[in-house]
Amino acid sequence: MKQRMDAIVGYLGIEKILKKYPYEVSGGQKQRAAVARALITQPRIILADEPTGALDSKSSDELMELFKKVNRMGQTILMVTHSVKAASNASRVLFIKDGIVFHQIYRGDATDQQLYQKISDTLTLLAQGGDRP
């Protein structure tokens, strides 16, 4: 367990806060600590609600890379986000409108940038009142 913890906290850059109280750390550090707690037990599914919401861009990119690595090792990650950049790291993106899945995009062979563009195009269509891409 200690080896897993050391690897996770090292990757998330939170080694220096392990012995601190919650009121002594920033919002982004609290977010990364929450991610570490979720990953340490190696669950089959990780539920992530806006995991990059309180993080700067560098920390967000690092977290998405960690999620990709964890996913490749067999863990499923269900992430809810409004961030197109965060979503463009996924292998599958579901668009939910009024509580119903109305569209989905599979990554396939698309790069992060190509998936980003597909997501952006879908969101543009939605904003213009379209029902489906």
C-alpha angles and dihedrals in degrees: 000000000000091000091051091047093049092050094047097045090045092053092046092046096234101121092116095055100052094103097039128103119244092252089058097060136067126254091255091052090050089051092052091047089053090052090050091052090050094049102042096079093047096231121195091239131026118202109207119185109193092328093177095045097106098031131099117240095264093050090045091053091048091050092050090051089051090050090051091051092047090048092051087054089061105268118130116225120198107193127184112201145152090204113106089197093054092045091050088068093063129098091221131021123199121197114209121197122180091348095307129105101239101167141009137191125205117207097222107161094335119129121232089261093051091048089047089056093048090050091047091050091051092049090049090053090049092050090052091055099258118149102210136006 
